[in-house]
Coordinates of C-alpha atoms and ligand atoms in Angstrom, one line a residue:
X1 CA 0.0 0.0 0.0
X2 CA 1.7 3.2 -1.0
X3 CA -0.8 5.8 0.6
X4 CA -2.0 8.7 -1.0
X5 CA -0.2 10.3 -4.0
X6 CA -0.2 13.6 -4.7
X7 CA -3.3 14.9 -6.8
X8 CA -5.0 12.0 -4.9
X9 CA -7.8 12.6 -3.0
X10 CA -7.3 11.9 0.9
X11 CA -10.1 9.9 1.9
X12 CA -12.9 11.2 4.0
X13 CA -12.2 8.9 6.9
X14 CA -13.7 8.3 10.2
X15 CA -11.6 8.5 13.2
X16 CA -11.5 9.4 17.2
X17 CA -9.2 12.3 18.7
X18 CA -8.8 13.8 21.7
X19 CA -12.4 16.2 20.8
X20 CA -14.3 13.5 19.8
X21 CA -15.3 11.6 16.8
X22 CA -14.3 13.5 13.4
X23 CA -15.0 12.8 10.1
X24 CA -11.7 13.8 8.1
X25 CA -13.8 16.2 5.6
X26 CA -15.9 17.6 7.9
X27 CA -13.0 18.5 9.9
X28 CA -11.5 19.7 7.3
X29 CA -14.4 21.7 6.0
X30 CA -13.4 24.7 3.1
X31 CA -9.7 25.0 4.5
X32 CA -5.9 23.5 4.0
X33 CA -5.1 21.2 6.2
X34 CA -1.6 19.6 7.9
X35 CA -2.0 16.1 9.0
X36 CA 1.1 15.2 10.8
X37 CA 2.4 12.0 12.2
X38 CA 4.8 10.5 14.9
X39 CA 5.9 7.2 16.4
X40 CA 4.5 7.0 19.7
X41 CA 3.1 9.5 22.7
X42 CA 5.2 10.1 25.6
X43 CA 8.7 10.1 23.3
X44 CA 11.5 12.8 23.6
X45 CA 11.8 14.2 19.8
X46 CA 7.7 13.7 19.3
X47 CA 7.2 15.9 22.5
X48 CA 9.6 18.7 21.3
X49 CA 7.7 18.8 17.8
X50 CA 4.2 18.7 19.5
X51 CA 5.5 21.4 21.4
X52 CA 6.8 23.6 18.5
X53 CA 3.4 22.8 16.5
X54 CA 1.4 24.5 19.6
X55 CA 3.4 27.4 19.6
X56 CA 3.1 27.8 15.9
X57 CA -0.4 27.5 15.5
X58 CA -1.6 30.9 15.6
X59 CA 0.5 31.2 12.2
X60 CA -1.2 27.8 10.8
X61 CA -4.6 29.3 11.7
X62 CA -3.8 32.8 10.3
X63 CA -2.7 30.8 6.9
X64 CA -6.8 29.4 6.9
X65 CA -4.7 25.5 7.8
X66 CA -6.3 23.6 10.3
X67 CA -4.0 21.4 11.9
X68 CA -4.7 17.3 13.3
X69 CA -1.7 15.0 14.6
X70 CA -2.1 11.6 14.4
X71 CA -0.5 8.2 16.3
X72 CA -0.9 4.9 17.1
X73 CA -1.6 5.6 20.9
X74 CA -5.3 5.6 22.3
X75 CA -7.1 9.3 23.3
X76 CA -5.8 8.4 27.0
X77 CA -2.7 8.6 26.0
X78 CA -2.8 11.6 23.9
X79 CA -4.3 13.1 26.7
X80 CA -2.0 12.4 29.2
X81 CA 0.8 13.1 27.2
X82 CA -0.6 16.7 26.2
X83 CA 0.0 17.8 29.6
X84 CA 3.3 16.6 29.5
X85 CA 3.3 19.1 25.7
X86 CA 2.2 21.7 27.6
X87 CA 4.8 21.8 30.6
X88 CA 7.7 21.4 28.3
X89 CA 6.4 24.6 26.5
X90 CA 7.0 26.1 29.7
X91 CA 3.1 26.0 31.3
X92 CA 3.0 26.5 35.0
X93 CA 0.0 24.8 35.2
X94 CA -0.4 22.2 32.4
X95 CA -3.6 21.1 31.1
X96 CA -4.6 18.6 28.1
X97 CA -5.7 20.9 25.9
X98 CA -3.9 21.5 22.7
X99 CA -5.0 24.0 19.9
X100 CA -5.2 21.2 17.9
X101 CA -7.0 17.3 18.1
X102 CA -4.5 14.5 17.9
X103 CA -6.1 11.0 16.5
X104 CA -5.8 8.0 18.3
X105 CA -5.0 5.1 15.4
X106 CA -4.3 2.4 17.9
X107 CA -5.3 -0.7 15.8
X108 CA -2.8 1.2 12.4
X109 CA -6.0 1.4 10.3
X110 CA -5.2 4.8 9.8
X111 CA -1.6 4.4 9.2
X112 CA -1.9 1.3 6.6
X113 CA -4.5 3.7 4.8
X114 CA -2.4 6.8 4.5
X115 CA 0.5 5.0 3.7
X116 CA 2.3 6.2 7.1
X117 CA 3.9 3.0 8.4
X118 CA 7.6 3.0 8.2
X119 CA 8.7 -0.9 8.3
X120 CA 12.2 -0.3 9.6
X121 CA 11.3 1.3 12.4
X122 CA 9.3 -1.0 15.2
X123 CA 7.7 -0.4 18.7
X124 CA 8.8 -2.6 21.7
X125 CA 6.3 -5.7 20.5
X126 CA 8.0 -5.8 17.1
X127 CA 5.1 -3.4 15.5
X128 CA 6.0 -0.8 13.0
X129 CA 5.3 2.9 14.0
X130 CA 4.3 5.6 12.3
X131 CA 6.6 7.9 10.3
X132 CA 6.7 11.8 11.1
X133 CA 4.8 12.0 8.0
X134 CA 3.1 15.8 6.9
X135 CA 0.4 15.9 4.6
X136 CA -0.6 18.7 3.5
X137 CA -4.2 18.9 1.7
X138 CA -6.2 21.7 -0.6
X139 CA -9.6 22.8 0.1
X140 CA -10.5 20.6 -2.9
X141 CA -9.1 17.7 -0.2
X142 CA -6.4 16.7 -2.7
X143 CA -3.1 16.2 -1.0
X144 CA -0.9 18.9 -1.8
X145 CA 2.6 18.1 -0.1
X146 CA 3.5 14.8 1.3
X147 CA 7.1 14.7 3.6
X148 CA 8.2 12.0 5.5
X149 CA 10.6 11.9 7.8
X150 CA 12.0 8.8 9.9
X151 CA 11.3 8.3 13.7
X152 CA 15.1 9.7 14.1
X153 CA 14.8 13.0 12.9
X154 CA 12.7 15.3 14.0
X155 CA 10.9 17.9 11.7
X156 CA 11.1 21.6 11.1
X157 CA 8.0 23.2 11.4
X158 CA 9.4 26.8 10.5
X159 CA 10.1 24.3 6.8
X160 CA 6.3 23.5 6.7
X161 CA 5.3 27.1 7.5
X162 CA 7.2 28.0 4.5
X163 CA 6.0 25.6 2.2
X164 CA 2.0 26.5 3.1
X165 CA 2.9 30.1 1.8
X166 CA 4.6 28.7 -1.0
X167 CA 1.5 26.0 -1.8
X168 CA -0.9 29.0 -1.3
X169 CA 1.1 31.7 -3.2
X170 CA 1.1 29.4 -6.7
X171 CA -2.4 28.0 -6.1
X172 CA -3.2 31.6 -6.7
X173 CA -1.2 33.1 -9.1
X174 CA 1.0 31.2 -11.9
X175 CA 3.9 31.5 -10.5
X176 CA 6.7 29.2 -8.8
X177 CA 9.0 29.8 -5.9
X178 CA 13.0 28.7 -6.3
X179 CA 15.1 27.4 -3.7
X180 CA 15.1 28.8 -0.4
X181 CA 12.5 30.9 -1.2
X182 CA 10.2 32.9 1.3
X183 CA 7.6 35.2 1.7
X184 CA 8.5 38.7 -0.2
X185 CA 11.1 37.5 -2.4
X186 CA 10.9 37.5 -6.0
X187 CA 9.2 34.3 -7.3
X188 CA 10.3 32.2 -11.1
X189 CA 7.9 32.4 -14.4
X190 CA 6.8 28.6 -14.4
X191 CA 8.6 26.8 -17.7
X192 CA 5.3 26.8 -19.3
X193 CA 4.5 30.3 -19.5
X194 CA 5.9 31.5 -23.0
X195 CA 7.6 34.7 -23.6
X196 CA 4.7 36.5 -24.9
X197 CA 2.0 35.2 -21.8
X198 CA 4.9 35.7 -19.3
X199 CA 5.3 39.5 -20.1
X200 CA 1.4 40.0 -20.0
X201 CA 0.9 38.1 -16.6
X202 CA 3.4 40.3 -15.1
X203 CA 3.7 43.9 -16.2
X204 CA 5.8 44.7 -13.5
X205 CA 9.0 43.0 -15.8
X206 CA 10.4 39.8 -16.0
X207 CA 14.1 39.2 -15.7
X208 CA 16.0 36.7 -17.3
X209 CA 19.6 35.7 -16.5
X210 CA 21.7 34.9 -19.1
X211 CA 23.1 31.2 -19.4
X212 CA 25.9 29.5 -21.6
X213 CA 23.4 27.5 -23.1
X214 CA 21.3 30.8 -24.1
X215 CA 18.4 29.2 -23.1
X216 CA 16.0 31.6 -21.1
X217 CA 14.6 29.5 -18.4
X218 CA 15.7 31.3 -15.6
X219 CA 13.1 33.6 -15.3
X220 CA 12.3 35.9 -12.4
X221 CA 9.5 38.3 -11.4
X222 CA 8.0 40.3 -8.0
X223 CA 6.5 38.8 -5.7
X224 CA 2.4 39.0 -6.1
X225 CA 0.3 41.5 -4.1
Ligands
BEZ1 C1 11.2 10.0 19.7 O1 10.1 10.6 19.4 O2 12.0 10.5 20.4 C2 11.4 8.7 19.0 C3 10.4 7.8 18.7 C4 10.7 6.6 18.1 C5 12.0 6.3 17.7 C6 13.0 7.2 18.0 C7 12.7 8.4 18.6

């Protein structure tokens, strides 16, 4: 089972968190959405990205991106451990809410579904746990960005901040955005623009840089308003 491709459709699935039953489309409703995985609750590099997803998502939310993690632990658990989130962001007094619901997959349905199992890496009873997998998915529900990273290392969420603005900039205008990119620089003229399209898109001027093969692919322009 590979999971979902990108293009695909992510499958309006039925599942428990830590608010209750969801169904994945309802959740989701008109906006983006992250879906991100990790191995197991109450684990050192999961609880330092938990953390850093709380405290980043007032920026998901002002993006329109609701956010939903997702292991193989039961609601209990999640719960439990989101205290434990809570006090290593620094909480005097922690509670179990987090700003965002985290579903409890403990049988793997889930996981074997979305393609989230990583084989080499395997719980205490020989099980395979879930990658740190992000999934990020339209408002038409098709999956957008897919990432996965192994138990080992943990993720950058700064990273999937950035790519959100870059998925929502160039669902909007035709446009992509080069390496490193971030929000306010100058952004590329996709390959399949011609010459002629490209300079009525954008009055503002395009700029192309000059290559030994004379070829003018390299093709820059402002940032959208
Ligand atoms: C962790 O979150 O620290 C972790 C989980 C599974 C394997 C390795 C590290």
């Amino acid at each position: 089972m590979h999971g979902i491709l990108l293009g695909e459709e992510i499958p309006n699935f039925q599942a428990e968190t830590t608010v209750g039953p969801i169904s994945f489309h309802t959740f989701l409703g008109d906006s983006w959405g992250v879906l991100f995985s990790h191995p197991r609750d109450y684990t050192p590099v999961c609880t330092t990205e938990l953390g850093r997803a709380v405290r980043l998502a007032p920026e998901f939310e002002k993006r329109g991106v609701k956010m939903i993690a997702l292991s193989i632990d039961s609601v209990e658990d999640h719960l439990g451990w989101s205290k434990d989130i809570n006090a290593y962001n620094g909480e005097a007094e922690p509670n179990d809410k987090l700003p965002f619901p985290i579903i409890a997959d403990p049988k793997r349905v889930l996981a074997v579904l979305l393609g989230m199992l990583d084989p080499d890496e395997k719980d205490l009873e020989g099980m395979p746990v879930t990658a740190r997998c992000v999934f990020i998915i339209g408002p038409d529900k098709k999956m957008k960005l897919s990432i996965l990273y192994p138990a080992t290392t943990g993720r950058n969420f700064d990273e999937i901040l950035r790519v959100v603005d870059s998925l929502q900039l160039t669902a909007n205008h035709s446009v992509a955005t080069p390496v490193d990119w971030q929000p306010g620089d100058r952004v590329m003229v996709p390959p399949t623009m011609s010459e002629e399209d490209a300079s009525k898109k954008f009055p503002c001027g395009v700029f192309s840089k000059e290559l030994p093969s004379g070829k003018k692919y390299l093709r820059y322009t402002a940032p959208p308003k």
